[in-house]
Tab-separated table of C-alpha atoms and ligand atoms in Angstrom:
chain	number	residue	atom	x	y	z
A	3	MET	CA	-54.601	-82.978	-23.259
A	4	TYR	CA	-55.123	-82.357	-26.934
A	5	LEU	CA	-56.683	-84.163	-29.849
A	6	MET	CA	-53.994	-84.812	-32.477
A	7	GLN	CA	-54.014	-84.501	-36.237
A	8	ASN	CA	-51.607	-87.003	-37.797
A	9	ALA	CA	-50.020	-87.200	-41.236
A	10	ILE	CA	-50.216	-90.341	-43.368
A	11	ARG	CA	-47.049	-91.072	-45.369
A	12	PRO	CA	-47.646	-92.469	-48.879
A	13	TYR	CA	-44.550	-94.701	-49.275
A	14	PRO	CA	-45.011	-97.002	-52.295
A	15	TRP	CA	-45.032	-100.201	-50.167
A	16	GLY	CA	-48.098	-99.035	-48.227
A	17	SER	CA	-51.569	-100.553	-48.329
A	18	ARG	CA	-54.438	-98.632	-49.926
A	19	THR	CA	-57.028	-100.255	-47.683
A	20	ALA	CA	-55.649	-101.209	-44.236
A	21	ILE	CA	-55.399	-97.768	-42.608
A	22	ALA	CA	-58.477	-96.523	-44.499
A	23	THR	CA	-60.517	-99.452	-43.149
A	24	LEU	CA	-59.354	-98.777	-39.590
A	25	LEU	CA	-60.345	-95.111	-39.994
A	26	GLY	CA	-63.722	-96.127	-41.450
A	27	GLU	CA	-62.915	-94.515	-44.797
A	28	PRO	CA	-63.075	-95.807	-48.387
A	29	ALA	CA	-59.912	-97.264	-49.973
A	30	SER	CA	-57.300	-94.634	-50.714
A	31	ASP	CA	-56.151	-93.671	-54.232
A	32	GLU	CA	-52.558	-93.603	-53.055
A	33	PRO	CA	-50.725	-96.013	-50.753
A	34	GLN	CA	-51.060	-95.281	-47.035
A	35	ALA	CA	-47.915	-96.739	-45.490
A	36	GLU	CA	-47.523	-95.061	-42.115
A	37	MET	CA	-49.483	-92.675	-39.926
A	38	TRP	CA	-47.021	-90.804	-37.725
A	39	VAL	CA	-48.164	-89.942	-34.221
A	40	GLY	CA	-45.531	-87.838	-32.521
A	41	ALA	CA	-43.137	-84.933	-32.920
A	42	HIS	CA	-40.724	-86.205	-35.570
A	43	PRO	CA	-39.342	-83.123	-37.394
A	44	GLY	CA	-40.061	-84.814	-40.742
A	45	ASP	CA	-43.833	-84.827	-40.175
A	46	PRO	CA	-44.939	-83.769	-36.692
A	47	SER	CA	-48.489	-84.275	-35.478
A	48	HIS	CA	-50.581	-81.170	-34.874
A	49	LEU	CA	-52.574	-80.397	-31.746
A	50	HIS	CA	-55.999	-78.809	-31.510
A	51	THR	CA	-55.087	-76.345	-28.763
A	52	GLY	CA	-57.639	-73.642	-29.605
A	53	VAL	CA	-59.296	-73.431	-26.193
A	54	GLY	CA	-62.533	-71.501	-26.680
A	55	ASP	CA	-61.775	-71.077	-30.393
A	56	PRO	CA	-62.388	-74.327	-32.291
A	57	SER	CA	-61.534	-72.599	-35.576
A	58	ALA	CA	-57.948	-71.863	-34.492
A	59	ALA	CA	-55.316	-73.584	-36.657
A	60	PRO	CA	-53.747	-76.637	-35.009
A	61	THR	CA	-50.259	-76.233	-33.547
A	62	SER	CA	-47.359	-78.502	-34.505
A	63	LEU	CA	-46.471	-80.782	-31.582
A	64	LEU	CA	-42.827	-79.984	-32.296
A	65	ASP	CA	-43.513	-76.248	-31.786
A	66	TYR	CA	-45.685	-76.940	-28.763
A	67	ILE	CA	-42.834	-78.859	-27.095
A	68	GLN	CA	-40.278	-76.166	-27.943
A	69	GLN	CA	-42.551	-73.465	-26.503
A	70	ASN	CA	-43.556	-75.383	-23.354
A	71	PRO	CA	-40.808	-77.945	-22.710
A	72	SER	CA	-41.322	-78.438	-18.998
A	73	ARG	CA	-45.097	-78.739	-19.338
A	74	ALA	CA	-44.968	-80.849	-22.516
A	75	VAL	CA	-42.274	-83.427	-21.760
A	76	GLY	CA	-41.319	-82.796	-18.118
A	77	GLY	CA	-38.000	-82.659	-16.309
A	78	ALA	CA	-37.040	-86.343	-16.384
A	79	VAL	CA	-37.406	-86.672	-20.184
A	80	ALA	CA	-35.623	-83.339	-20.747
A	81	ALA	CA	-32.706	-84.441	-18.548
A	82	GLU	CA	-32.372	-87.832	-20.274
A	83	PHE	CA	-33.204	-87.101	-23.934
A	84	GLY	CA	-33.411	-83.301	-24.262
A	85	GLU	CA	-36.560	-81.236	-24.812
A	86	VAL	CA	-38.070	-83.726	-27.269
A	87	LEU	CA	-40.687	-86.456	-27.435
A	88	PRO	CA	-38.314	-89.440	-27.249
A	89	PHE	CA	-40.607	-91.828	-29.116
A	90	LEU	CA	-42.573	-91.957	-32.354
A	91	LEU	CA	-45.753	-94.020	-32.552
A	92	LYS	CA	-47.054	-95.226	-35.924
A	93	LEU	CA	-49.793	-97.140	-37.598
A	94	LEU	CA	-47.903	-99.150	-40.227
A	95	ALA	CA	-49.610	-100.896	-43.145
A	96	ALA	CA	-47.357	-102.900	-45.477
A	97	ASP	CA	-48.595	-104.368	-48.729
A	98	ALA	CA	-45.102	-105.006	-50.122
A	99	PRO	CA	-41.717	-105.641	-48.475
A	100	LEU	CA	-39.845	-102.769	-46.872
A	101	SER	CA	-36.067	-102.607	-47.250
A	102	LEU	CA	-33.793	-104.983	-45.322
A	103	GLN	CA	-32.419	-102.851	-42.535
A	104	VAL	CA	-30.546	-102.642	-39.276
A	105	HIS	CA	-30.282	-99.911	-36.644
A	106	PRO	CA	-27.160	-98.949	-34.653
A	107	THR	CA	-26.494	-99.107	-30.925
A	108	ALA	CA	-26.354	-95.824	-28.991
A	109	GLU	CA	-22.531	-95.878	-29.145
A	110	GLN	CA	-22.431	-96.643	-32.887
A	111	ALA	CA	-24.956	-93.869	-33.603
A	112	ARG	CA	-22.986	-91.324	-31.582
A	113	ALA	CA	-19.656	-92.279	-33.179
A	114	GLY	CA	-21.078	-92.618	-36.713
A	115	PHE	CA	-22.837	-89.255	-36.538
A	116	ALA	CA	-19.730	-87.494	-35.201
A	117	ASP	CA	-17.580	-89.092	-37.905
A	118	GLU	CA	-19.879	-88.083	-40.791
A	119	GLU	CA	-20.215	-84.568	-39.366
A	120	ALA	CA	-16.409	-84.302	-39.152
A	121	ARG	CA	-16.097	-85.470	-42.759
A	122	GLY	CA	-18.566	-82.776	-43.828
A	123	ILE	CA	-21.141	-85.139	-45.401
A	124	PRO	CA	-24.413	-83.177	-45.705
A	125	VAL	CA	-27.084	-84.649	-43.444
A	126	ASP	CA	-29.479	-85.037	-46.408
A	127	ALA	CA	-26.876	-86.677	-48.723
A	128	GLY	CA	-27.989	-89.976	-50.231
A	129	HIS	CA	-24.937	-91.795	-48.863
A	130	ARG	CA	-25.214	-90.357	-45.348
A	131	ASN	CA	-25.713	-93.215	-42.816
A	132	TYR	CA	-26.272	-91.357	-39.533
A	133	LYS	CA	-28.856	-88.579	-39.637
A	134	ASP	CA	-28.743	-88.038	-35.854
A	135	PRO	CA	-26.687	-89.339	-32.905
A	136	PHE	CA	-29.402	-91.656	-31.502
A	137	PRO	CA	-30.209	-95.388	-31.537
A	138	LYS	CA	-33.507	-96.563	-33.050
A	139	PRO	CA	-34.953	-99.543	-31.180
A	140	GLU	CA	-38.385	-100.521	-32.509
A	141	MET	CA	-41.313	-102.733	-31.602
A	142	ILE	CA	-44.349	-103.696	-33.653
A	143	VAL	CA	-47.633	-105.037	-32.294
A	144	ALA	CA	-49.733	-106.739	-34.973
A	145	LEU	CA	-53.321	-105.576	-35.525
A	146	THR	CA	-53.861	-108.044	-38.392
A	147	GLU	CA	-51.725	-111.039	-39.337
A	148	PHE	CA	-48.311	-109.467	-39.790
A	149	VAL	CA	-45.364	-111.051	-41.593
A	150	ALA	CA	-41.781	-109.932	-41.096
A	151	LEU	CA	-38.210	-111.073	-41.522
A	152	ALA	CA	-36.301	-110.572	-38.264
A	153	GLY	CA	-32.897	-111.769	-37.124
A	154	PHE	CA	-30.787	-114.641	-38.408
A	155	ARG	CA	-32.228	-118.149	-38.286
A	156	ASP	CA	-30.447	-120.868	-36.342
A	157	THR	CA	-27.660	-121.845	-38.753
A	158	ALA	CA	-28.266	-125.641	-38.562
A	159	GLU	CA	-31.823	-124.973	-39.773
A	160	THR	CA	-30.567	-122.637	-42.481
A	161	VAL	CA	-28.147	-125.338	-43.676
A	162	ARG	CA	-31.163	-127.684	-44.066
A	163	LEU	CA	-33.173	-125.010	-45.863
A	164	LEU	CA	-30.319	-124.300	-48.305
A	165	ASN	CA	-29.389	-127.934	-48.957
A	166	ALA	CA	-33.031	-128.805	-49.679
A	167	LEU	CA	-32.876	-126.440	-52.666
A	168	ASP	CA	-30.377	-128.847	-54.205
A	169	VAL	CA	-28.524	-126.362	-56.430
A	170	PRO	CA	-24.751	-125.705	-56.175
A	171	ALA	CA	-25.235	-121.952	-55.529
A	172	ALA	CA	-27.264	-122.752	-52.386
A	173	THR	CA	-25.190	-125.708	-51.168
A	174	ALA	CA	-22.050	-123.524	-51.387
A	175	LEU	CA	-23.699	-121.118	-48.906
A	176	ALA	CA	-24.720	-124.067	-46.729
A	177	ASP	CA	-21.132	-125.387	-46.711
A	178	THR	CA	-19.819	-122.116	-45.261
A	179	LEU	CA	-22.350	-122.358	-42.422
A	180	ARG	CA	-21.762	-126.072	-41.899
A	181	LYS	CA	-18.005	-125.591	-41.547
A	182	GLN	CA	-18.461	-122.522	-39.363
A	183	PRO	CA	-21.837	-122.615	-37.623
A	184	GLY	CA	-23.366	-119.719	-35.720
A	185	ALA	CA	-22.443	-116.049	-35.755
A	186	ASP	CA	-18.930	-116.580	-37.177
A	187	GLY	CA	-20.235	-118.313	-40.295
A	188	LEU	CA	-22.892	-115.637	-40.825
A	189	ALA	CA	-20.298	-112.884	-40.342
A	190	GLU	CA	-18.292	-114.437	-43.171
A	191	LEU	CA	-21.252	-115.244	-45.408
A	192	VAL	CA	-23.381	-112.064	-45.325
A	193	PRO	CA	-20.703	-109.570	-46.465
A	194	SER	CA	-19.591	-112.012	-49.177
A	195	ILE	CA	-23.177	-112.228	-50.509
A	196	LEU	CA	-23.619	-108.448	-50.492
A	197	ALA	CA	-20.282	-107.921	-52.254
A	198	MET	CA	-20.775	-110.635	-54.903
A	199	PRO	CA	-19.580	-109.534	-58.368
A	200	ALA	CA	-22.488	-108.830	-60.720
A	201	GLU	CA	-22.023	-111.836	-63.001
A	202	LYS	CA	-21.738	-114.318	-60.136
A	203	LEU	CA	-24.724	-112.695	-58.395
A	204	THR	CA	-26.932	-112.967	-61.485
A	205	ALA	CA	-26.106	-116.663	-61.860
A	206	ALA	CA	-26.649	-117.324	-58.127
A	207	LEU	CA	-29.977	-115.486	-58.111
A	208	ASP	CA	-31.158	-117.351	-61.212
A	209	ALA	CA	-30.354	-120.736	-59.710
A	210	ILE	CA	-31.537	-120.031	-56.168
A	211	VAL	CA	-34.771	-118.218	-57.033
A	212	GLY	CA	-35.589	-120.910	-59.621
A	213	ALA	CA	-35.070	-123.634	-56.997
A	214	CYS	CA	-37.142	-121.672	-54.460
A	215	ARG	CA	-39.980	-121.453	-56.999
A	216	THR	CA	-39.992	-125.216	-57.400
A	217	ALA	CA	-39.642	-125.896	-53.660
A	218	ALA	CA	-42.375	-123.381	-52.754
A	219	GLY	CA	-44.879	-125.505	-54.647
A	220	GLN	CA	-43.959	-128.687	-52.796
A	221	ASP	CA	-45.494	-127.932	-49.402
A	222	GLY	CA	-42.352	-128.919	-47.466
A	223	GLU	CA	-40.970	-127.616	-44.179
A	224	PHE	CA	-39.739	-124.295	-45.604
A	225	ALA	CA	-42.384	-123.694	-48.310
A	226	ALA	CA	-43.417	-120.317	-46.856
A	227	GLU	CA	-39.767	-119.193	-46.660
A	228	TYR	CA	-39.166	-120.169	-50.296
A	229	ARG	CA	-42.397	-118.420	-51.377
A	230	THR	CA	-41.180	-115.239	-49.665
A	231	VAL	CA	-37.891	-115.373	-51.597
A	232	VAL	CA	-39.790	-115.762	-54.889
A	233	ASP	CA	-42.136	-112.854	-54.043
A	234	ILE	CA	-39.261	-110.578	-53.103
A	235	ALA	CA	-37.203	-111.574	-56.168
A	236	GLU	CA	-40.116	-110.536	-58.394
A	237	ARG	CA	-39.759	-106.992	-57.039
A	238	TYR	CA	-35.953	-106.916	-56.695
A	239	PRO	CA	-34.679	-109.390	-59.334
A	240	THR	CA	-31.042	-108.215	-59.199
A	241	ASP	CA	-30.730	-107.453	-55.478
A	242	ALA	CA	-28.248	-109.475	-53.367
A	243	GLY	CA	-30.613	-108.926	-50.424
A	244	VAL	CA	-32.829	-111.656	-51.954
A	245	ILE	CA	-30.154	-114.210	-50.999
A	246	VAL	CA	-29.777	-112.731	-47.505
A	247	VAL	CA	-33.532	-113.301	-47.030
A	248	LEU	CA	-32.768	-117.064	-47.017
A	249	LEU	CA	-30.780	-116.604	-43.799
A	250	LEU	CA	-33.440	-114.724	-41.803
A	251	ASN	CA	-36.302	-115.833	-39.573
A	252	ARG	CA	-39.678	-115.455	-41.257
A	253	VAL	CA	-42.020	-114.394	-38.455
A	254	VAL	CA	-45.817	-114.490	-38.610
A	255	LEU	CA	-47.475	-112.458	-35.863
A	256	GLN	CA	-51.140	-112.930	-35.031
A	257	PRO	CA	-53.161	-109.887	-33.877
A	258	GLY	CA	-51.875	-108.804	-30.458
A	259	GLU	CA	-48.465	-110.456	-30.859
A	260	ALA	CA	-45.339	-108.320	-30.916
A	261	ILE	CA	-41.638	-108.363	-31.775
A	262	TYR	CA	-38.901	-106.088	-30.544
A	263	LEU	CA	-36.126	-105.094	-32.937
A	264	GLY	CA	-33.082	-104.020	-30.985
A	265	ALA	CA	-29.797	-102.648	-32.306
A	266	GLY	CA	-28.067	-104.899	-34.833
A	267	ASN	CA	-31.168	-106.957	-35.718
A	268	MET	CA	-31.564	-107.287	-39.483
A	269	HIS	CA	-35.235	-107.040	-40.383
A	270	ALA	CA	-37.799	-106.236	-43.039
A	271	TYR	CA	-41.548	-105.976	-42.673
A	272	LEU	CA	-43.376	-107.836	-45.446
A	273	SER	CA	-47.129	-107.424	-44.957
A	274	GLY	CA	-49.833	-106.532	-42.473
A	275	LEU	CA	-51.133	-103.742	-40.248
A	276	GLY	CA	-49.560	-102.957	-36.887
A	277	VAL	CA	-48.903	-100.362	-34.225
A	278	GLU	CA	-45.214	-99.554	-34.214
A	279	ILE	CA	-43.246	-97.607	-31.643
A	280	MET	CA	-39.652	-96.511	-31.950
A	281	ALA	CA	-37.090	-94.123	-30.595
A	282	CYS	CA	-37.290	-90.841	-32.510
A	283	SER	CA	-34.271	-91.388	-34.797
A	284	ASP	CA	-33.672	-91.805	-38.535
A	285	ASN	CA	-30.612	-94.045	-38.327
A	286	VAL	CA	-31.194	-96.881	-40.792
A	287	LEU	CA	-28.457	-98.954	-42.436
A	288	ARG	CA	-29.866	-100.834	-45.412
A	289	GLY	CA	-28.893	-104.285	-46.583
A	290	GLY	CA	-30.888	-104.513	-49.769
A	291	LEU	CA	-34.434	-104.659	-51.218
A	292	THR	CA	-34.177	-100.952	-51.866
A	293	PRO	CA	-32.986	-98.523	-54.525
A	294	LYS	CA	-31.430	-96.503	-51.668
A	295	HIS	CA	-27.777	-96.402	-50.596
A	296	VAL	CA	-26.301	-99.660	-49.196
A	297	ASP	CA	-23.027	-99.203	-47.261
A	298	ILE	CA	-21.826	-102.787	-46.882
A	299	ASP	CA	-18.890	-101.990	-44.577
A	300	GLU	CA	-20.949	-99.942	-42.150
A	301	LEU	CA	-23.805	-102.451	-42.304
A	302	THR	CA	-21.564	-105.403	-41.470
A	303	ARG	CA	-20.032	-103.482	-38.546
A	304	THR	CA	-23.524	-102.808	-37.203
A	305	LEU	CA	-25.110	-106.234	-37.713
A	306	ASP	CA	-25.626	-108.600	-34.805
A	307	TYR	CA	-24.906	-112.000	-36.390
A	308	THR	CA	-26.131	-113.955	-33.383
A	309	PRO	CA	-28.585	-116.502	-34.782
A	310	GLY	CA	-32.027	-116.872	-33.241
A	311	GLY	CA	-32.114	-113.133	-32.632
A	312	MET	CA	-35.851	-112.717	-33.005
A	313	GLN	CA	-37.328	-111.195	-29.896
A	314	ARG	CA	-40.997	-111.872	-29.395
A	315	VAL	CA	-42.500	-109.694	-26.680
A	316	LYS	CA	-45.033	-111.436	-24.490
A	317	PRO	CA	-47.533	-108.940	-23.073
A	318	SER	CA	-47.442	-108.657	-19.254
A	319	ARG	CA	-50.757	-107.947	-17.531
A	320	VAL	CA	-50.419	-104.854	-15.351
A	321	GLY	CA	-54.078	-104.228	-14.521
A	322	PRO	CA	-57.538	-105.616	-15.216
A	323	LEU	CA	-57.706	-103.682	-18.521
A	324	GLU	CA	-54.056	-103.130	-19.448
A	325	VAL	CA	-51.161	-105.221	-20.772
A	326	ASP	CA	-47.596	-103.936	-21.120
A	327	PHE	CA	-45.288	-104.836	-24.028
A	328	ARG	CA	-42.013	-104.646	-22.133
A	329	THR	CA	-38.704	-104.003	-23.860
A	330	PRO	CA	-35.183	-103.094	-22.724
A	331	THR	CA	-35.470	-99.474	-23.958
A	332	SER	CA	-35.983	-96.271	-21.988
A	333	GLU	CA	-36.994	-94.158	-25.013
A	334	PHE	CA	-40.458	-95.729	-25.090
A	335	ALA	CA	-42.967	-97.909	-23.300
A	336	LEU	CA	-46.137	-99.265	-24.880
A	337	SER	CA	-49.221	-100.839	-23.377
A	338	ARG	CA	-52.709	-101.704	-24.608
A	339	LEU	CA	-56.025	-101.190	-22.850
A	340	THR	CA	-59.074	-103.230	-23.798
A	341	LEU	CA	-62.322	-101.776	-22.483
A	342	LYS	CA	-65.904	-102.975	-22.272
A	343	SER	CA	-68.860	-100.779	-21.485
A	344	GLY	CA	-68.628	-99.593	-17.872
A	345	ASP	CA	-64.848	-100.094	-17.608
A	346	GLU	CA	-62.711	-97.191	-16.516
A	347	GLN	CA	-59.023	-96.831	-15.804
A	348	MET	CA	-57.065	-93.949	-14.379
A	349	ILE	CA	-53.590	-93.469	-15.849
A	350	GLU	CA	-50.817	-91.387	-14.383
A	351	HIS	CA	-47.295	-90.833	-15.668
A	352	SER	CA	-44.693	-88.178	-14.991
A	353	GLY	CA	-43.736	-87.806	-18.676
A	354	PRO	CA	-45.551	-87.201	-21.971
A	355	GLN	CA	-48.097	-89.756	-23.185
A	356	VAL	CA	-49.934	-90.511	-26.414
A	357	LEU	CA	-53.143	-92.531	-26.620
A	358	LEU	CA	-54.054	-94.072	-29.981
A	359	ALA	CA	-57.437	-95.784	-30.376
A	360	THR	CA	-57.579	-98.726	-32.777
A	361	GLU	CA	-61.077	-100.089	-32.145
A	362	GLY	CA	-64.456	-98.975	-30.774
A	363	GLU	CA	-65.062	-95.617	-29.133
A	364	ILE	CA	-62.766	-94.496	-26.338
A	365	THR	CA	-63.398	-91.609	-23.961
A	366	VAL	CA	-60.507	-89.744	-22.328
A	367	SER	CA	-61.095	-87.242	-19.502
A	368	ASP	CA	-59.008	-85.040	-17.275
A	369	LEU	CA	-59.906	-82.363	-14.755
A	370	ARG	CA	-58.542	-79.454	-16.798
A	371	ASP	CA	-59.667	-80.061	-20.369
A	372	GLY	CA	-62.820	-82.149	-19.921
A	373	THR	CA	-63.546	-85.088	-22.205
A	374	LEU	CA	-62.380	-86.166	-25.665
A	375	THR	CA	-63.812	-89.034	-27.715
A	376	LEU	CA	-61.500	-91.156	-29.846
A	377	LYS	CA	-62.599	-93.178	-32.867
A	378	PRO	CA	-60.212	-95.759	-34.396
A	379	GLY	CA	-57.124	-93.958	-35.669
A	380	SER	CA	-57.700	-90.919	-33.410
A	381	SER	CA	-55.101	-90.000	-30.849
A	382	VAL	CA	-54.588	-87.638	-27.960
A	383	PHE	CA	-51.420	-86.035	-26.598
A	384	ILE	CA	-51.194	-85.797	-22.819
A	385	PRO	CA	-48.506	-83.367	-21.673
A	386	ALA	CA	-46.289	-84.320	-18.759
A	387	THR	CA	-48.056	-82.095	-16.237
A	388	PRO	CA	-51.826	-82.586	-16.090
A	389	GLY	CA	-51.714	-85.468	-13.651
A	390	ARG	CA	-54.509	-87.969	-13.747
A	391	VAL	CA	-56.404	-88.996	-16.873
A	392	TRP	CA	-59.368	-91.379	-16.989
A	393	ILE	CA	-60.012	-93.737	-19.896
A	394	SER	CA	-63.412	-95.332	-20.501
A	395	GLY	CA	-65.654	-96.425	-23.380
A	396	THR	CA	-65.633	-99.627	-25.418
A	397	GLY	CA	-62.733	-100.762	-27.566
A	398	THR	CA	-58.950	-100.819	-27.736
A	399	VAL	CA	-56.466	-98.047	-27.126
A	400	PHE	CA	-52.668	-98.107	-27.179
A	401	ARG	CA	-50.819	-96.035	-24.599
A	402	ALA	CA	-47.337	-94.803	-25.506
A	403	ARG	CA	-44.989	-93.021	-23.139
A	404	ASP	CA	-41.297	-92.681	-22.405
A	405	GLY	CA	-39.811	-95.724	-20.712
A	406	LEU	CA	-38.247	-93.871	-17.772
A	407	GLY	CA	-39.338	-95.501	-14.525
A	408	VAL	CA	-41.346	-98.141	-16.429
A	409	PRO	CA	-40.453	-101.818	-15.760
A	410	LYS	CA	-38.114	-103.261	-18.411
A	411	LYS	CA	-37.226	-106.572	-19.890
A	412	THR	CA	-33.602	-107.242	-20.580
A	413	ALA	CA	-32.726	-108.531	-24.030
A	414	VAL	CA	-30.882	-111.827	-23.920
A	415	ALA	CA	-28.405	-112.473	-26.715
A	416	ALA	CA	-28.623	-115.803	-28.521
A	417	ALA	CA	-31.784	-116.849	-26.686
A	418	PRO	CA	-34.253	-119.169	-28.411
A	419	ALA	CA	-36.516	-117.536	-30.950
A	420	GLU	CA	-39.713	-118.013	-28.967
A	421	ASP	CA	-38.801	-116.046	-25.871
A	422	ALA	CA	-35.645	-114.049	-26.307
A	423	VAL	CA	-36.840	-111.104	-24.241
A	424	SER	CA	-37.165	-113.049	-21.055
A	425	ALA	CA	-35.282	-111.920	-17.990
A	426	VAL	CA	-37.126	-109.306	-15.943
A	427	ALA	CA	-34.867	-106.461	-14.859
A	428	SER	CA	-35.207	-105.354	-11.269
B	17	ZN	ZN1	-36.399	-100.877	-38.691
């Protein structure tokens, strides 16, 4: 097992304080949006592998895996995903909204990638949709209060929210959903919003954002939703995505709560600090709130318009110290251990694992490499082969691994917002 060195990505929406505070450091001069813990080619973690030579330069985890695939990721992962770490773990700290986005299914990613390759679109082109042939399911576990937009709201509720604004631009949207409730109405409405001619869009935004500003001050049922629209419109005053925001669930996660974002789920993180895990892919189709490329046709083919599609993940207790955040994916599995002084847990897994401490002081031991101590924000990579590892200390540590052989939950389409990930797979 190896102590990791992880890069922090300075995207402009990142917080200057959240990750710094967790690391016990002063506020940063530049935004700290995401700390990447994994082997993503864009910014792989590095491992301190210098046995007997602490001054040796750390090795990229990507190189380590390529040089020692069977030891690093093991046979089962290699057979299923190739000689790669199939997941990427992150600390994510949002101070401003991220773009509205959706990720493809495995089939869409494969077909979309093959199509763009065949058409000769360079993989780094601004209008390229599929950077790789893989799906990108994601889950975020809140460490602080975390606010996100995720999935389409029940359309009867959205009709109420729009009509309460009492302006023709909003009631026209409500009428479409009233005449055609559910996914069909949304499938008609969303592309028409995103393709609105500039003049009509400007007028609609003026009227709707103005009405949201008034309604946000009135403390009614949807005041927080209206406030979010106003906040986002201040950053993206001409973006059609601002209107789409009115159709989405606004989710507030308390520390320890989680949501799963499967293929087709339109989402945007708004604020807060969390631990995020995802399949190691870059396939993002954007729907607005971004200066980047928006491909409306491809987006609308990829979107799941089923309302109520917000999948909260209830942690399942799997041991005295450990809870599992179960999802339908096999690319990753994530659990959290909470330890008091004197606690110890042995963990065993046939594939690669990453431990990321978020609180306290965590001790990790194995028979080969001895003992490592993790402060908040520190992480350790455990290759597939060393067998048993013991975790002790005081605090909180997240445990990421591939999801092969790990119990799953099956996503249920159109389930109620509170418990959409409900049925336990055998
Ligand atoms: Zn996403």
